[in-house]
PDB file of C-alpha atoms in Angstrom:
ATOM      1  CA  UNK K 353       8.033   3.252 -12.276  1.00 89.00           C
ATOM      2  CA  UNK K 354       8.325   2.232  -8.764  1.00 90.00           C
ATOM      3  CA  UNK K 355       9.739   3.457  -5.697  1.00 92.00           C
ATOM      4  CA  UNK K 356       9.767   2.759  -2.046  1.00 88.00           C
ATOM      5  CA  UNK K 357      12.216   5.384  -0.453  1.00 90.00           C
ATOM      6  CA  UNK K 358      11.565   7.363   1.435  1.00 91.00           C
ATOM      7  CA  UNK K 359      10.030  11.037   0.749  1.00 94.00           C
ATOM      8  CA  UNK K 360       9.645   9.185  -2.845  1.00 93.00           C
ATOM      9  CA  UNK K 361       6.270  11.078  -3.302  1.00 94.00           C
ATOM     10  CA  UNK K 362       8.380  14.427  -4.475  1.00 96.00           C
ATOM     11  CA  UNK K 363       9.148  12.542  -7.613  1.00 94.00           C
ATOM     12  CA  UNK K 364       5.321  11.396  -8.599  1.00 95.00           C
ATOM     13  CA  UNK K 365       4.761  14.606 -11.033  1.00 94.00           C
ATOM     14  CA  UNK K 366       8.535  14.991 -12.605  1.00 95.00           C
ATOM     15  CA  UNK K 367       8.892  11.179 -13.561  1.00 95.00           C
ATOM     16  CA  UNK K 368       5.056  10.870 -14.878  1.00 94.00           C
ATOM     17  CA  UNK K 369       5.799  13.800 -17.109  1.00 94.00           C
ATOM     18  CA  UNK K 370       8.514  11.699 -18.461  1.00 94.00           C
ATOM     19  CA  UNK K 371       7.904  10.232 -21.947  1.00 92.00           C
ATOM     20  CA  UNK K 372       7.156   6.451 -21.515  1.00 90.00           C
ATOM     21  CA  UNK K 373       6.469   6.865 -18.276  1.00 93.00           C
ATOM     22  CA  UNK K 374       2.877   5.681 -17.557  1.00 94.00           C
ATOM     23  CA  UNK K 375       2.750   4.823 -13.748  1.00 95.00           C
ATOM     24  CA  UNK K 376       4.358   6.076 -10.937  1.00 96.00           C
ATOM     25  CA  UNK K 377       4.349   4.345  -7.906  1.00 96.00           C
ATOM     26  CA  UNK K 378       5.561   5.507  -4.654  1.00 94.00           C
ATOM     27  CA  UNK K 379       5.711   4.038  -0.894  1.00 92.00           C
ATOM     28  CA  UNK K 380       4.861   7.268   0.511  1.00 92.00           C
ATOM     29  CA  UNK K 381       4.340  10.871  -0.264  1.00 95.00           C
ATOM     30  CA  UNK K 382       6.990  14.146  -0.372  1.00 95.00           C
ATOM     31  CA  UNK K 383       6.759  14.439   3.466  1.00 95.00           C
ATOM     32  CA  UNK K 384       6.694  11.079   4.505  1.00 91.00           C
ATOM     33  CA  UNK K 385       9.679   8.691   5.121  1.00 89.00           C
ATOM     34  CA  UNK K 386       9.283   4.862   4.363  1.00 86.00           C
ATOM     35  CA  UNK K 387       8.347   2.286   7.066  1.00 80.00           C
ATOM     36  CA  UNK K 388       9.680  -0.741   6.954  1.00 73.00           C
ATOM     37  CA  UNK K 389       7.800  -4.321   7.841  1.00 68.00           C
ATOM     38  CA  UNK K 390       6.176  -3.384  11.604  1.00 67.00           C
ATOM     39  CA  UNK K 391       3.903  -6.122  12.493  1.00 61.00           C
ATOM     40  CA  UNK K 392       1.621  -5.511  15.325  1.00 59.00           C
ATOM     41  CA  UNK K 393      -0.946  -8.391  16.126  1.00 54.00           C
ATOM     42  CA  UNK K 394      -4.561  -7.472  17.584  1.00 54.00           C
ATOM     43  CA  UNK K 395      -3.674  -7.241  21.410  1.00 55.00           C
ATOM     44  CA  UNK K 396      -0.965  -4.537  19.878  1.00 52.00           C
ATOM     45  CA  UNK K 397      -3.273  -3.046  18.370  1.00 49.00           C
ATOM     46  CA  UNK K 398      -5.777  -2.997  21.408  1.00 52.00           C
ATOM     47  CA  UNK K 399      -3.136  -1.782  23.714  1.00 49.00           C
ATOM     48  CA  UNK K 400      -1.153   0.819  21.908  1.00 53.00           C
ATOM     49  CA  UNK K 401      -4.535   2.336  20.713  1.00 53.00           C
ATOM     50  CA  UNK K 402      -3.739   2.238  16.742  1.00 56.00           C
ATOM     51  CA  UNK K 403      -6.195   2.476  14.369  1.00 59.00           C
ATOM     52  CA  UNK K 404      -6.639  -0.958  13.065  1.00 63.00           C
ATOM     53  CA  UNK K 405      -4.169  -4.124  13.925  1.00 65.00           C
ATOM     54  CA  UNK K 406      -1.777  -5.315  10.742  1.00 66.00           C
ATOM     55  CA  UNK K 407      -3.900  -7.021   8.405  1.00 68.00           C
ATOM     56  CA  UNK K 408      -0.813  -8.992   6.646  1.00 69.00           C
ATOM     57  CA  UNK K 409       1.457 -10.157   9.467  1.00 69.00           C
ATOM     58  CA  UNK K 410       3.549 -12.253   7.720  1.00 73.00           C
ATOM     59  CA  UNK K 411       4.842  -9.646   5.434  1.00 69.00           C
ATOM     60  CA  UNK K 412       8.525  -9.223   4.904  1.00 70.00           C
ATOM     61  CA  UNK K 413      10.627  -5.956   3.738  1.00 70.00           C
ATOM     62  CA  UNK K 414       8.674  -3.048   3.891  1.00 77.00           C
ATOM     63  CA  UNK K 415       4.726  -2.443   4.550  1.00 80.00           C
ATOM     64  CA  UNK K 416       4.259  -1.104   0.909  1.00 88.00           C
ATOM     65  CA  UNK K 417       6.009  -3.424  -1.013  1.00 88.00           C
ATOM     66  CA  UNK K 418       5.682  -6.507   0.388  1.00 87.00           C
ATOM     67  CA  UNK K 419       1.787  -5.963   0.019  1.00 88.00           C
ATOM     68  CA  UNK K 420       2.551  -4.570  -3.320  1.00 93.00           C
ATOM     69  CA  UNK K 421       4.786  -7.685  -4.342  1.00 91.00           C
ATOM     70  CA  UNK K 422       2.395  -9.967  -3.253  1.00 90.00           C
ATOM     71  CA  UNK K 423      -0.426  -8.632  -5.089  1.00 92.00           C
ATOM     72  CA  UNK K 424       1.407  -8.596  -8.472  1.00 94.00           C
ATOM     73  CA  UNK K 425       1.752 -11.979  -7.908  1.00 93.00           C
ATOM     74  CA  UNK K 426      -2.170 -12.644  -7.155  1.00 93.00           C
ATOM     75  CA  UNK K 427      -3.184 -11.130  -9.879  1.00 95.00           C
ATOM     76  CA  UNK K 428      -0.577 -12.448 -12.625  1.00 96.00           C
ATOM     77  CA  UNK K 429      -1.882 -15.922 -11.366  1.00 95.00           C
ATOM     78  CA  UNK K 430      -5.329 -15.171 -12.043  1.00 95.00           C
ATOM     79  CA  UNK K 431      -5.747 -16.000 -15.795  1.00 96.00           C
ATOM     80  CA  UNK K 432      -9.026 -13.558 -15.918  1.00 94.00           C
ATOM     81  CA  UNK K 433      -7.556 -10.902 -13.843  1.00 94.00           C
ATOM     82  CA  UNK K 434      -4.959 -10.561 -16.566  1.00 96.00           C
ATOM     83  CA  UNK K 435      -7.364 -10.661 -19.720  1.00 96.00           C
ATOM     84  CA  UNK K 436      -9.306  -7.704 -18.202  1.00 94.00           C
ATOM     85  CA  UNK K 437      -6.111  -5.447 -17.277  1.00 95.00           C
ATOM     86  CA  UNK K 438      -4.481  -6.445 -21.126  1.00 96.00           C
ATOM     87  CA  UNK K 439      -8.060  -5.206 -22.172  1.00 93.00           C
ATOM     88  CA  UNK K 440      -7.899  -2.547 -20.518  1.00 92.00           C
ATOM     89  CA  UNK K 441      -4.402  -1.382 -21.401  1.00 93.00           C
ATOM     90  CA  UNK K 442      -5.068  -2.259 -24.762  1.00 94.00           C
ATOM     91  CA  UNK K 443      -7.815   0.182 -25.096  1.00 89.00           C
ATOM     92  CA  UNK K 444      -5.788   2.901 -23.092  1.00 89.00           C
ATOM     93  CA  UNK K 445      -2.706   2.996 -25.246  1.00 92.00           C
ATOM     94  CA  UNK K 446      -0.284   1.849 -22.250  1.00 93.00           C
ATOM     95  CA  UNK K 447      -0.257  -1.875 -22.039  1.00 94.00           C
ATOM     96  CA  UNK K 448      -0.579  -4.491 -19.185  1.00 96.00           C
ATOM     97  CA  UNK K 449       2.181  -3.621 -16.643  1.00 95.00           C
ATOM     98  CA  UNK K 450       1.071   0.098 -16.117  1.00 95.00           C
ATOM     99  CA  UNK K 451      -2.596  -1.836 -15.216  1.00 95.00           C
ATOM    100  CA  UNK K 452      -1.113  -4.569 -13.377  1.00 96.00           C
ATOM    101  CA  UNK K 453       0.666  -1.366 -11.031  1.00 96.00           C
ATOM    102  CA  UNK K 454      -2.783   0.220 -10.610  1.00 95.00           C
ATOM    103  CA  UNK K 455      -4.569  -2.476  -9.508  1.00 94.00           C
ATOM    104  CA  UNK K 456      -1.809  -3.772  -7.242  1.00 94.00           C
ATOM    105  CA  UNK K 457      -1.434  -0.219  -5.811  1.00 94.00           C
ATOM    106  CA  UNK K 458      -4.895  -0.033  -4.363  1.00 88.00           C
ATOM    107  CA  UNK K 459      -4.803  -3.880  -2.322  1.00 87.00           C
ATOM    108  CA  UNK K 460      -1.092  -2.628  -1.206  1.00 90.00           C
ATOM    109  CA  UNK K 461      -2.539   0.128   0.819  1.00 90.00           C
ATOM    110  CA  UNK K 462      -5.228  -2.227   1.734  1.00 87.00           C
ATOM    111  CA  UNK K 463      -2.721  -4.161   3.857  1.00 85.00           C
ATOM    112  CA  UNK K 464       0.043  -1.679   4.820  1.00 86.00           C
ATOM    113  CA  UNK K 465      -0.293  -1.438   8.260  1.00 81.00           C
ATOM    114  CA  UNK K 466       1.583   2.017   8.502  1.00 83.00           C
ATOM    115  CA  UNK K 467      -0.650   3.328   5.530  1.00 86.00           C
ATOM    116  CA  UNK K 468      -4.114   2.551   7.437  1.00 84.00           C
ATOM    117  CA  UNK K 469      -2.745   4.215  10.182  1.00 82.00           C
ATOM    118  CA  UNK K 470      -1.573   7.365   9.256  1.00 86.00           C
ATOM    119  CA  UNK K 471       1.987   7.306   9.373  1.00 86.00           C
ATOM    120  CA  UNK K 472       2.699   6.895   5.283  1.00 90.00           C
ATOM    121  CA  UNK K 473       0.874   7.737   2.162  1.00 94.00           C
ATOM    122  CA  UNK K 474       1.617   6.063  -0.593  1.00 95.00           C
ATOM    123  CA  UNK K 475       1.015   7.593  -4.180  1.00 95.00           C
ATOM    124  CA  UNK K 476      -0.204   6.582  -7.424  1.00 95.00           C
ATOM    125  CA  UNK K 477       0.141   8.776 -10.809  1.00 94.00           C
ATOM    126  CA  UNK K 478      -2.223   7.048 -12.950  1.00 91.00           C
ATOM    127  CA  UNK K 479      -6.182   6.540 -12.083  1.00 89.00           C
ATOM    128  CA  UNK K 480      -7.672   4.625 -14.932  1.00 90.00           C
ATOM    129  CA  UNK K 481     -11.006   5.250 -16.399  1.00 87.00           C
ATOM    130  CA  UNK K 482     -13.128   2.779 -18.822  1.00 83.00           C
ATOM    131  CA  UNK K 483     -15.476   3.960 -21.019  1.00 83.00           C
ATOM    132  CA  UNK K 484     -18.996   2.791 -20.857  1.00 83.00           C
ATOM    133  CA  UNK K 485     -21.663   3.683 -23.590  1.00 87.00           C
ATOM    134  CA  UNK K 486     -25.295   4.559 -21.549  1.00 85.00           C
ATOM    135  CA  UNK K 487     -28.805   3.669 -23.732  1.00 85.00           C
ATOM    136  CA  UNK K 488     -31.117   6.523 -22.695  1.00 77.00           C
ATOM    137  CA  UNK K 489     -34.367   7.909 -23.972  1.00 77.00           C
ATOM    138  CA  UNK K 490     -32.654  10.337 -26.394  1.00 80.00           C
ATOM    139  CA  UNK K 491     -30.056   7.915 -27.967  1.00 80.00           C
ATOM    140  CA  UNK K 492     -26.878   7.018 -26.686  1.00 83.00           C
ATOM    141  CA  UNK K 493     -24.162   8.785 -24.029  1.00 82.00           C
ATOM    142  CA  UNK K 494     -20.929   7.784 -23.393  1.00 84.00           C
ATOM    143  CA  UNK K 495     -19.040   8.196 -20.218  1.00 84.00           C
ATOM    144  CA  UNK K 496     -16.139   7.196 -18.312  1.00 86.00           C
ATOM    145  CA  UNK K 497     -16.138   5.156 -15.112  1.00 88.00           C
ATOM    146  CA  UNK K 498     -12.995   4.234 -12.596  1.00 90.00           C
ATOM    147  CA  UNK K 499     -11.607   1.021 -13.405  1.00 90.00           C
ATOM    148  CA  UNK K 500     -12.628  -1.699 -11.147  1.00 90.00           C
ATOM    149  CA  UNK K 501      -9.516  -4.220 -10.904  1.00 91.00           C
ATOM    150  CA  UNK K 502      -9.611  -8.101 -10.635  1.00 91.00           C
ATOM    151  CA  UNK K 503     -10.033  -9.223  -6.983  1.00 88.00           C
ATOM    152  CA  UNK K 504      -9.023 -12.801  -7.006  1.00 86.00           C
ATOM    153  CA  UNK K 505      -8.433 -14.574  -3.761  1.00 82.00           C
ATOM    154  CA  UNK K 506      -6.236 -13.199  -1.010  1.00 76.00           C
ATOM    155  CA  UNK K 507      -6.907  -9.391  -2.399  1.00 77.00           C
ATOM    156  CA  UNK K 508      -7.363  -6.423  -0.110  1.00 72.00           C
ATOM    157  CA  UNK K 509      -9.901  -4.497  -0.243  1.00 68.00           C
ATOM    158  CA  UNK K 510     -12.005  -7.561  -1.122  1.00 65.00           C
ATOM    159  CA  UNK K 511     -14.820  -5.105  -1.927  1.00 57.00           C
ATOM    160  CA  UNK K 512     -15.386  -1.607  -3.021  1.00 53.00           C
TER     161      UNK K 512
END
């Protein structure tokens, strides 16, 4: 599920408790309202004293989802990025589109300009977890690890 209104954060924990429901995605959190597209270049940045300057200028709609749209679209195009995220929601139980939200989630952030400066929060329900199996000197452990997502080209952060 996805939202982008304002104050939508008050609805993460109701709607993931919902059956079917295995994302929730939200622009900002319960005491937060919802920016929309503010574009400041580096000498804006510089001279009003924010944080960091916008990195995805050309965005259009609001911060959060226009990074968010964007990214779902980098990563459907990316023929590997989607045969590790079906993997992976194959071997969670909740299929690719929960997956797909995840790992667009973290490079929206990445380039929300109101995000990385304080003024929004957006929210995420799910954090997924692979598990990895560890050869030591008394057998075998397993464990579970975060998820890394796909990075293909034009992905914030472009390293962890």
């Amino acid at each position: 599920m996805l939202m982008a209104s304002c104050y939508s954060g008050a609805f993460v924990e109701v709607l993931a408790a919902l059956p079917n429901v295995h994302i929730v995605v939200t622009a900002t959190d319960a005491d937060t309202q919802a920016k929309a597209d503010q574009d400041f270049v580096e000498e804006d940045h510089l001279f009003f004293n924010f944080d960091v300057a916008d990195p995805n200028p050309d965005d259009e709609g609001t911060e959060f989802m226009s990074g968010f749209v964007e990214d779902l679209r980098l990563l459907m195009a990316d023929p590997e990025a989607v045969a590790s995220m079906t993997d992976v929601g194959v071997e969670s139980g909740i299929g690719l589109v929960p997956v797909l939200y995840h790992c667009a989630f973290e490079s929206a952030v990445a380039k929300d300009w109101t995000a990385l400066n304080g003024e929004t929060h957006p929210q995420r329900s799910l954090e997924l977890t692979r598990t990895i199996v560890v050869p030591g000197y008394q057998g075998t452990m397993t464990m579970q690890v975060p998820y890394r997502c796909p990075r293909p080209a034009g992905f914030l952060p472009e390293s962890d």
